[in-house]
Tab-separated table of C-alpha atoms (C1' of nucleotides) and ligand atoms in Angstrom:
chain	number	residue	atom	x	y	z
A	1	MET	CA	10.267	-2.422	8.610
A	2	ARG	CA	8.912	-0.072	5.748
A	3	LEU	CA	5.576	-0.073	4.091
A	4	THR	CA	5.293	2.956	2.131
A	5	THR	CA	3.407	3.421	-1.244
A	6	LYS	CA	5.705	1.028	-2.997
A	7	GLY	CA	4.156	-1.979	-1.404
A	8	ARG	CA	0.731	-0.226	-1.453
A	9	TYR	CA	1.056	0.172	-5.248
A	10	ALA	CA	1.917	-3.018	-5.953
A	11	VAL	CA	-0.904	-4.826	-4.030
A	12	THR	CA	-3.288	-2.195	-5.785
A	13	ALA	CA	-1.955	-3.177	-9.091
A	14	MET	CA	-2.283	-6.590	-8.782
A	15	LEU	CA	-5.765	-6.444	-7.310
A	16	ASP	CA	-6.374	-4.295	-10.466
A	17	LEU	CA	-4.992	-7.239	-12.654
A	18	ALA	CA	-7.146	-9.781	-10.888
A	19	ILE	CA	-10.140	-7.351	-11.094
A	20	HIS	CA	-9.576	-6.844	-15.134
A	21	ALA	CA	-8.458	-10.729	-15.742
A	22	GLY	CA	-10.602	-12.522	-18.029
A	23	LYS	CA	-10.431	-9.979	-21.003
A	24	GLY	CA	-6.795	-11.030	-22.006
A	25	PRO	CA	-3.623	-9.255	-20.506
A	26	VAL	CA	-3.871	-5.727	-18.742
A	27	SER	CA	-1.476	-3.185	-20.016
A	28	LEU	CA	0.425	-1.248	-17.512
A	29	ALA	CA	-0.910	2.199	-19.252
A	30	ASP	CA	-4.407	1.013	-18.292
A	31	ILE	CA	-3.342	0.354	-14.452
A	32	SER	CA	-1.653	3.615	-14.484
A	33	GLU	CA	-4.538	5.485	-15.718
A	34	ARG	CA	-7.044	3.861	-13.437
A	35	GLN	CA	-5.082	3.740	-10.118
A	36	GLY	CA	-3.283	6.904	-10.556
A	37	ILE	CA	0.471	5.435	-10.683
A	38	SER	CA	3.122	6.573	-12.660
A	39	LEU	CA	3.646	4.182	-15.521
A	40	SER	CA	7.423	4.270	-15.208
A	41	TYR	CA	7.383	3.561	-11.479
A	42	LEU	CA	4.978	0.432	-12.524
A	43	GLU	CA	7.354	-0.903	-14.684
A	44	GLN	CA	10.104	-1.182	-11.929
A	45	LEU	CA	7.488	-2.661	-9.650
A	46	PHE	CA	6.332	-5.280	-12.281
A	47	ALA	CA	9.800	-6.284	-13.038
A	48	LYS	CA	10.324	-7.382	-9.618
A	49	LEU	CA	6.747	-8.890	-9.464
A	50	ARG	CA	7.939	-10.995	-12.696
A	51	ARG	CA	11.166	-12.126	-11.049
A	52	ASN	CA	9.091	-13.322	-8.275
A	53	GLU	CA	6.780	-15.156	-10.692
A	54	LEU	CA	3.491	-13.451	-9.658
A	55	VAL	CA	2.778	-12.249	-13.008
A	56	ARG	CA	3.623	-13.235	-16.820
A	57	SER	CA	3.978	-10.819	-19.425
A	58	VAL	CA	2.946	-10.665	-23.049
A	59	ARG	CA	4.679	-8.325	-25.366
A	60	GLY	CA	3.553	-6.495	-28.668
A	61	PRO	CA	0.130	-4.902	-29.325
A	62	GLY	CA	-2.598	-6.022	-27.109
A	63	GLY	CA	-0.185	-7.256	-24.779
A	64	GLY	CA	0.261	-6.483	-20.833
A	65	TYR	CA	0.328	-8.485	-17.912
A	66	GLN	CA	-1.395	-11.666	-16.210
A	67	LEU	CA	-1.535	-13.165	-13.061
A	68	ASN	CA	0.287	-16.350	-13.140
A	69	ARG	CA	-1.257	-18.041	-10.517
A	70	GLU	CA	-4.738	-18.439	-9.272
A	71	GLN	CA	-6.249	-15.404	-7.300
A	72	ARG	CA	-6.882	-17.871	-4.478
A	73	ASP	CA	-2.929	-18.685	-4.331
A	74	ILE	CA	-1.488	-15.208	-4.550
A	75	ASN	CA	-1.636	-13.423	-1.018
A	76	VAL	CA	-0.672	-9.803	0.092
A	77	ALA	CA	2.439	-10.667	1.926
A	78	GLN	CA	3.996	-12.487	-1.185
A	79	VAL	CA	3.117	-9.289	-3.490
A	80	ILE	CA	4.821	-6.965	-0.656
A	81	ASP	CA	7.900	-9.065	-0.089
A	82	ALA	CA	8.379	-9.061	-3.924
A	83	VAL	CA	8.771	-5.402	-4.199
A	84	ASN	CA	10.101	-4.635	-0.466
A	85	GLU	CA	12.236	-7.333	0.210
A	86	SER	CA	10.638	-8.423	3.180
A	87	VAL	CA	8.085	-7.153	5.905
A	88	ASP	CA	10.668	-7.381	8.831
A	89	ALA	CA	10.325	-5.307	11.924
A	90	THR	CA	13.571	-6.139	13.072
A	91	GLY	CA	16.786	-4.125	13.101
A	92	CYS	CA	18.970	-7.346	12.473
A	93	GLY	CA	16.991	-9.500	9.567
A	94	HIS	CA	16.334	-12.044	12.693
A	95	THR	CA	19.870	-12.692	13.019
A	96	GLY	CA	20.009	-11.319	16.656
A	97	SER	CA	22.798	-8.933	16.286
A	98	CYS	CA	21.938	-5.339	16.116
A	99	GLN	CA	23.885	-4.247	19.388
A	100	ASP	CA	27.462	-4.816	17.910
A	101	GLY	CA	26.830	-8.513	17.389
A	102	SER	CA	24.762	-9.292	20.157
A	103	ILE	CA	20.923	-9.741	20.465
A	104	CYS	CA	19.326	-6.423	21.901
A	105	LEU	CA	16.902	-5.736	24.654
A	106	THR	CA	13.676	-5.842	22.316
A	107	HIS	CA	14.769	-8.213	19.451
A	108	HIS	CA	12.212	-10.866	20.496
A	109	LEU	CA	9.508	-8.140	20.527
A	110	TRP	CA	10.212	-7.113	16.980
A	111	CYS	CA	10.282	-11.145	15.871
A	112	ASP	CA	6.916	-11.576	17.481
A	113	LEU	CA	5.636	-8.278	15.644
A	114	SER	CA	6.937	-9.425	12.486
A	115	SER	CA	5.077	-12.714	12.558
A	116	GLN	CA	2.090	-11.170	13.523
A	117	ILE	CA	2.103	-8.939	10.466
A	118	HIS	CA	3.268	-11.705	8.047
A	119	ASP	CA	0.604	-14.129	9.315
A	120	PHE	CA	-2.098	-11.644	8.991
A	121	LEU	CA	-1.069	-10.516	5.205
A	122	SER	CA	-0.523	-13.870	4.175
A	123	GLN	CA	-3.725	-14.785	4.970
A	124	ILE	CA	-5.300	-12.504	2.659
A	125	THR	CA	-5.550	-13.655	-1.124
A	126	LEU	CA	-6.515	-11.609	-4.121
A	127	ALA	CA	-9.688	-13.550	-4.196
A	128	ASP	CA	-10.458	-12.436	-0.857
A	129	LEU	CA	-10.073	-8.974	-1.719
A	130	MET	CA	-12.150	-9.391	-5.023
A	131	GLU	CA	-15.222	-10.527	-2.875
A	132	ARG	CA	-15.161	-7.396	-0.398
A	133	SER	CA	-17.843	-5.004	-1.041
A	134	ASP	CA	-15.723	-1.712	-0.715
A	135	VAL	CA	-13.354	-3.161	-3.161
A	136	ARG	CA	-16.135	-3.959	-5.910
A	137	SER	CA	-17.676	-0.364	-5.287
A	138	VAL	CA	-14.271	1.238	-5.782
A	139	ALA	CA	-13.311	-0.702	-8.747
A	140	LYS	CA	-16.689	0.087	-10.139
A	141	ARG	CA	-16.319	3.861	-9.809
A	142	GLN	CA	-12.719	3.560	-11.367
A	143	ASP	CA	-13.866	1.815	-14.341
A	144	ARG	CA	-16.839	4.367	-14.861
A	145	GLU	CA	-14.325	7.178	-14.558
A	146	HIS	CA	-12.023	5.839	-17.027
A	147	SER	CA	-14.757	4.595	-19.446
A	148	SER	CA	-14.765	7.801	-21.456
A	149	ALA	CA	-11.225	7.067	-22.518
A	150	PHE	CA	-12.568	3.695	-23.744
A	151	GLU	CA	-15.313	5.338	-25.571
A	152	ASP	CA	-12.793	7.703	-27.086
A	153	SER	CA	-10.669	4.968	-28.422
A	154	LEU	CA	-14.085	3.367	-30.022
A	155	ILE	CA	-14.812	6.607	-31.700
A	156	SER	CA	-11.449	7.340	-32.846
A	157	ALA	CA	-11.568	3.673	-34.214
A	158	LYS	CA	-14.862	4.524	-35.764
A	159	VAL	CA	-13.641	7.918	-37.331
A	160	THR	CA	-10.367	6.375	-38.953
A	161	ALA	CA	-12.294	3.394	-40.341
B	1	MET	CA	3.858	3.303	7.831
B	2	ARG	CA	7.301	3.356	9.285
B	3	LEU	CA	8.971	1.441	11.816
B	4	THR	CA	12.622	1.994	12.118
B	5	THR	CA	15.328	2.188	14.815
B	6	LYS	CA	13.679	5.361	15.868
B	7	GLY	CA	10.690	3.551	17.198
B	8	ARG	CA	12.810	0.427	18.191
B	9	TYR	CA	15.187	2.749	20.091
B	10	ALA	CA	12.448	4.327	21.901
B	11	VAL	CA	10.906	1.197	23.116
B	12	THR	CA	14.461	-0.220	24.237
B	13	ALA	CA	15.239	2.830	26.125
B	14	MET	CA	11.867	2.733	27.987
B	15	LEU	CA	12.576	-0.903	28.471
B	16	ASP	CA	15.758	0.096	30.137
B	17	LEU	CA	14.303	2.582	31.948
B	18	ALA	CA	11.755	0.308	33.521
B	19	ILE	CA	14.546	-2.201	34.256
B	20	HIS	CA	16.935	0.337	36.166
B	21	ALA	CA	13.959	1.758	37.839
B	22	GLY	CA	13.624	1.908	41.548
B	23	LYS	CA	17.429	3.330	42.136
B	24	GLY	CA	16.354	6.939	41.301
B	25	PRO	CA	16.489	8.568	38.174
B	26	VAL	CA	18.069	7.018	35.283
B	27	SER	CA	20.540	9.155	33.014
B	28	LEU	CA	20.465	9.112	29.175
B	29	ALA	CA	24.233	8.629	29.329
B	30	ASP	CA	23.656	5.447	31.250
B	31	ILE	CA	20.932	4.309	28.661
B	32	SER	CA	23.388	5.475	26.005
B	33	GLU	CA	26.271	3.186	27.129
B	34	ARG	CA	24.181	0.256	27.952
B	35	GLN	CA	21.852	0.148	24.850
B	36	GLY	CA	24.484	1.421	22.641
B	37	ILE	CA	22.331	4.483	21.319
B	38	SER	CA	23.881	7.719	20.559
B	39	LEU	CA	23.354	10.280	23.704
B	40	SER	CA	22.271	13.284	21.211
B	41	TYR	CA	19.749	11.105	19.642
B	42	LEU	CA	18.429	9.796	23.008
B	43	GLU	CA	17.788	13.485	23.953
B	44	GLN	CA	15.729	13.930	20.960
B	45	LEU	CA	13.687	10.859	21.536
B	46	PHE	CA	13.375	11.590	25.213
B	47	ALA	CA	11.972	15.175	24.522
B	48	LYS	CA	9.245	13.703	22.543
B	49	LEU	CA	8.534	10.870	25.444
B	50	ARG	CA	8.098	13.720	27.858
B	51	ARG	CA	5.753	15.862	25.483
B	52	ASN	CA	3.805	12.829	25.618
B	53	GLU	CA	3.905	12.388	29.119
B	54	LEU	CA	5.286	9.044	29.213
B	55	VAL	CA	8.397	9.979	31.241
B	56	ARG	CA	9.222	13.029	33.836
B	57	SER	CA	12.894	14.067	34.135
B	58	VAL	CA	15.132	15.125	37.136
B	59	ARG	CA	17.681	17.968	36.239
B	60	GLY	CA	21.009	18.513	37.923
B	61	PRO	CA	23.523	15.961	39.421
B	62	GLY	CA	22.008	12.426	40.306
B	63	GLY	CA	19.303	13.413	37.888
B	64	GLY	CA	17.738	11.720	34.747
B	65	TYR	CA	14.767	10.469	33.651
B	66	GLN	CA	11.825	8.436	35.418
B	67	LEU	CA	8.521	6.687	34.034
B	68	ASN	CA	5.612	8.782	34.418
B	69	ARG	CA	3.209	5.898	34.892
B	70	GLU	CA	3.012	2.374	36.197
B	71	GLN	CA	4.730	0.003	33.940
B	72	ARG	CA	1.457	-1.865	33.299
B	73	ASP	CA	-0.093	1.553	32.122
B	74	ILE	CA	2.794	2.003	29.523
B	75	ASN	CA	2.372	-0.177	26.257
B	76	VAL	CA	4.688	-0.250	23.183
B	77	ALA	CA	1.964	1.446	20.727
B	78	GLN	CA	2.044	4.622	22.933
B	79	VAL	CA	5.908	4.720	22.917
B	80	ILE	CA	6.229	4.067	19.226
B	81	ASP	CA	3.447	6.621	18.742
B	82	ALA	CA	5.146	9.159	20.841
B	83	VAL	CA	8.265	9.305	18.791
B	84	ASN	CA	6.987	8.023	15.308
B	85	GLU	CA	3.699	9.957	14.907
B	86	SER	CA	1.518	7.012	14.296
B	87	VAL	CA	1.608	3.279	13.093
B	88	ASP	CA	-0.389	3.840	10.358
B	89	ALA	CA	-0.107	1.854	7.171
B	90	THR	CA	-2.291	3.882	5.141
B	91	GLY	CA	-1.379	6.321	2.601
B	92	CYS	CA	-4.227	8.878	3.275
B	93	GLY	CA	-4.075	8.837	7.289
B	94	HIS	CA	-7.532	7.078	7.442
B	95	THR	CA	-9.236	10.040	5.453
B	96	GLY	CA	-9.793	7.764	2.715
B	97	SER	CA	-8.386	10.017	-0.153
B	98	CYS	CA	-5.041	8.907	-1.667
B	99	GLN	CA	-6.406	8.769	-5.182
B	100	ASP	CA	-6.578	12.374	-5.805
B	101	GLY	CA	-9.240	13.039	-3.005
B	102	SER	CA	-11.065	9.513	-3.745
B	103	ILE	CA	-10.375	6.428	-1.750
B	104	CYS	CA	-8.222	3.977	-3.338
B	105	LEU	CA	-8.756	0.330	-3.986
B	106	THR	CA	-6.978	-1.044	-1.194
B	107	HIS	CA	-7.854	1.481	1.673
B	108	HIS	CA	-9.574	-0.977	3.786
B	109	LEU	CA	-7.032	-3.510	3.769
B	110	TRP	CA	-4.535	-1.021	5.087
B	111	CYS	CA	-7.034	0.162	7.644
B	112	ASP	CA	-7.306	-3.729	8.991
B	113	LEU	CA	-3.660	-4.007	8.815
B	114	SER	CA	-3.224	-0.718	10.834
B	115	SER	CA	-5.767	-1.872	13.565
B	116	GLN	CA	-4.226	-5.369	13.691
B	117	ILE	CA	-0.693	-3.923	14.345
B	118	HIS	CA	-1.854	-1.359	16.922
B	119	ASP	CA	-3.915	-3.799	18.810
B	120	PHE	CA	-1.028	-6.156	18.950
B	121	LEU	CA	1.453	-3.362	20.269
B	122	SER	CA	-1.048	-1.851	22.462
B	123	GLN	CA	-1.423	-5.139	24.261
B	124	ILE	CA	2.098	-5.301	25.302
B	125	THR	CA	3.232	-3.405	28.189
B	126	LEU	CA	6.446	-2.701	29.879
B	127	ALA	CA	5.436	-4.974	32.841
B	128	ASP	CA	4.996	-7.912	30.283
B	129	LEU	CA	8.072	-7.182	28.622
B	130	MET	CA	10.185	-6.935	32.126
B	131	GLU	CA	8.588	-10.656	32.690
B	132	ARG	CA	9.911	-12.029	30.040
B	133	SER	CA	12.835	-14.473	30.314
B	134	ASP	CA	14.756	-13.344	26.901
B	135	VAL	CA	14.585	-9.769	27.947
B	136	ARG	CA	16.010	-10.635	31.676
B	137	SER	CA	18.744	-12.739	30.220
B	138	VAL	CA	19.821	-9.695	27.870
B	139	ALA	CA	19.296	-7.319	30.520
B	140	LYS	CA	21.662	-9.192	32.710
B	141	ARG	CA	24.110	-9.182	29.960
B	142	GLN	CA	24.469	-5.391	29.560
B	143	ASP	CA	24.370	-4.852	33.322
B	144	ARG	CA	27.555	-7.180	33.400
B	145	GLU	CA	29.240	-5.827	30.389
B	146	HIS	CA	28.897	-2.150	31.954
B	147	SER	CA	29.402	-2.794	35.793
B	148	SER	CA	33.085	-1.941	35.086
B	149	ALA	CA	32.139	1.480	34.617
B	150	PHE	CA	30.183	1.186	37.762
B	151	GLU	CA	32.872	-0.304	39.717
B	152	ASP	CA	35.209	2.318	38.537
B	153	SER	CA	32.838	5.109	39.949
B	154	LEU	CA	32.737	3.038	43.159
B	155	ILE	CA	36.337	3.035	43.205
B	156	SER	CA	36.983	6.383	42.174
B	157	ALA	CA	34.397	7.277	45.233
B	158	LYS	CA	36.465	5.406	47.673
B	159	VAL	CA	39.832	7.169	46.353
B	160	THR	CA	38.104	10.417	46.865
B	161	ALA	CA	36.936	9.591	50.283
C	1	DC	C1'	29.218	30.472	46.065
C	2	DT	C1'	30.685	27.343	42.699
C	3	DA	C1'	31.829	23.892	39.844
C	4	DA	C1'	29.920	19.828	38.011
C	5	DT	C1'	25.871	17.229	36.479
C	6	DA	C1'	22.228	16.422	33.335
C	7	DG	C1'	18.265	17.756	30.971
C	8	DT	C1'	16.667	21.068	27.117
C	9	DT	C1'	16.345	23.485	22.821
C	10	DG	C1'	17.511	24.577	18.097
C	11	DA	C1'	19.806	24.214	13.930
C	12	DC	C1'	22.599	21.735	11.379
C	13	DT	C1'	24.118	17.521	8.284
C	14	DA	C1'	25.519	12.996	6.071
C	15	DA	C1'	23.650	8.923	4.370
C	16	DA	C1'	19.857	6.391	2.891
C	17	DA	C1'	15.324	5.119	0.946
C	18	DT	C1'	11.319	6.518	-1.640
C	19	DA	C1'	9.372	7.809	-5.590
C	20	DG	C1'	9.924	8.894	-9.332
C	21	DT	C1'	11.923	10.146	-14.628
C	22	DC	C1'	14.091	9.387	-19.160
C	23	DG	C1'	15.837	7.430	-23.299
C	24	DG	C1'	16.486	3.686	-25.661
C	25	DT	C1'	15.876	-1.505	-26.961
C	26	DT	C1'	13.496	-5.684	-28.035
C	27	DA	C1'	9.359	-8.604	-29.124
C	28	DT	C1'	5.050	-8.809	-31.189
C	29	DT	C1'	1.192	-8.156	-34.045
C	30	DG	C1'	-2.200	-6.142	-37.433
D	1	DC	C1'	6.620	-1.873	-42.027
D	2	DA	C1'	4.558	0.861	-38.165
D	3	DA	C1'	2.680	0.813	-33.922
D	4	DT	C1'	2.130	-1.192	-29.453
D	5	DA	C1'	3.812	-2.406	-25.222
D	6	DA	C1'	7.172	-5.109	-22.276
D	7	DC	C1'	11.922	-4.372	-20.849
D	8	DC	C1'	16.133	-2.403	-19.082
D	9	DG	C1'	19.932	0.807	-16.889
D	10	DA	C1'	21.113	5.008	-15.378
D	11	DC	C1'	20.127	9.161	-13.476
D	12	DT	C1'	17.195	12.485	-10.199
D	13	DA	C1'	14.537	15.128	-6.867
D	14	DT	C1'	12.629	14.939	-2.509
D	15	DT	C1'	12.211	13.109	1.892
D	16	DT	C1'	13.325	10.749	6.173
D	17	DT	C1'	16.480	9.040	9.149
D	18	DA	C1'	20.115	8.953	12.215
D	19	DG	C1'	22.849	11.473	14.149
D	20	DT	C1'	26.135	15.952	15.661
D	21	DC	C1'	27.116	20.275	17.722
D	22	DA	C1'	26.642	24.197	20.522
D	23	DA	C1'	24.455	26.688	23.652
D	24	DC	C1'	21.308	27.350	27.816
D	25	DT	C1'	19.109	26.266	32.197
D	26	DA	C1'	17.925	23.961	36.385
D	27	DT	C1'	20.085	21.442	40.440
D	28	DT	C1'	22.714	19.959	43.744
D	29	DA	C1'	26.965	18.298	46.114
D	30	DG	C1'	30.948	20.136	48.338
E	1	FES	S1	16.176	-6.602	16.564
E	1	FES	FE1	17.364	-8.232	16.432
E	1	FES	S2	18.966	-7.929	18.012
E	1	FES	FE2	18.003	-6.115	17.755
E	2	FES	S1	-5.025	3.993	1.787
E	2	FES	FE1	-6.724	5.280	2.251
E	2	FES	S2	-7.342	5.988	0.344
E	2	FES	FE2	-5.565	4.835	-0.315
DNA sequence: CTAATAGTTGACTAAAATAGTCGGTTATTG
DNA sequence: CAATAACCGACTATTTTAGTCAACTATTAG
């Protein structure tokens, strides 16, 4: 089983998408800046998220990504699965064959653990996360921090006008 | 968070130790053969298990390892922690600082997940595992498969006698 | 005593996964 | 048409895993 920055980035990015929805598509450049994730890396992750139909894309200027389902209908396990291919704690992929074809001594333990984790994560939706006070306050801070860039773009727009 | 063969091996080996306790110390060579784990790798893992006082060692012929506590008092989380240094799903080690010093959007989620996993694994002791029917049947199979070596040693003992 | 056993230690290594980067292409819109 | 932003494939540095190897130390059976 592996849960590294890859899965964490994916969930964070999806949550950012959920938070900033409603005002049209969100570009990866925005997510990159707000969440401090490399743009090129985000592109890789979103390719997988799109293949798993968790997001849809809009190309061209003003484009970006949008959630492909209701926030209530996307849970954390789905997001991690999409980029990580499975949250599996067994060494055999549930086939029961990690000791040269036979089942090992601890196979069932890892199966139990896997479903424990999966149950927990699949219970939590993006909508749930958005309601949490800790998430809201962090999101608020991030918007404040990067509003300067937003203002800059407004100013430069004025200047060129 | 990482749960790979390292942690799985450690738990498997500790369970093997528990199963074959009572007849004196168990050598790593025996565990290696029964569980199909490299002897040299086991040595590395048991160095850590010993440093964490989960096992004690007996040197010399007839030596090996023994559990350093009651089977009821050793749980799976302790074993994994000993070799893996923490079952932590956060990217910041619970310090809340993975976005250049500040807390990230999903920090609390990973904290919750970490304690979920830890609670689950720390609830399961070696004694619990030994009572499980699936563990008992796999152990029985392994003893059968490797009884030939055991018989061989009996025979050679008879011959030399 | 001595030879065999089995733990102890440290350094080293091959292979895999992670966490990216880079350069270019394609579709869209103002 | 030019800017934007998604799309795609290949490439790379770093880290971790999973292991090997060689040498050393303590213990005990004979
Ligand atoms: S983990 Fe499934 S057989 Fe070992
Ligand atoms: S996981 Fe703790 S701050 Fe990001």
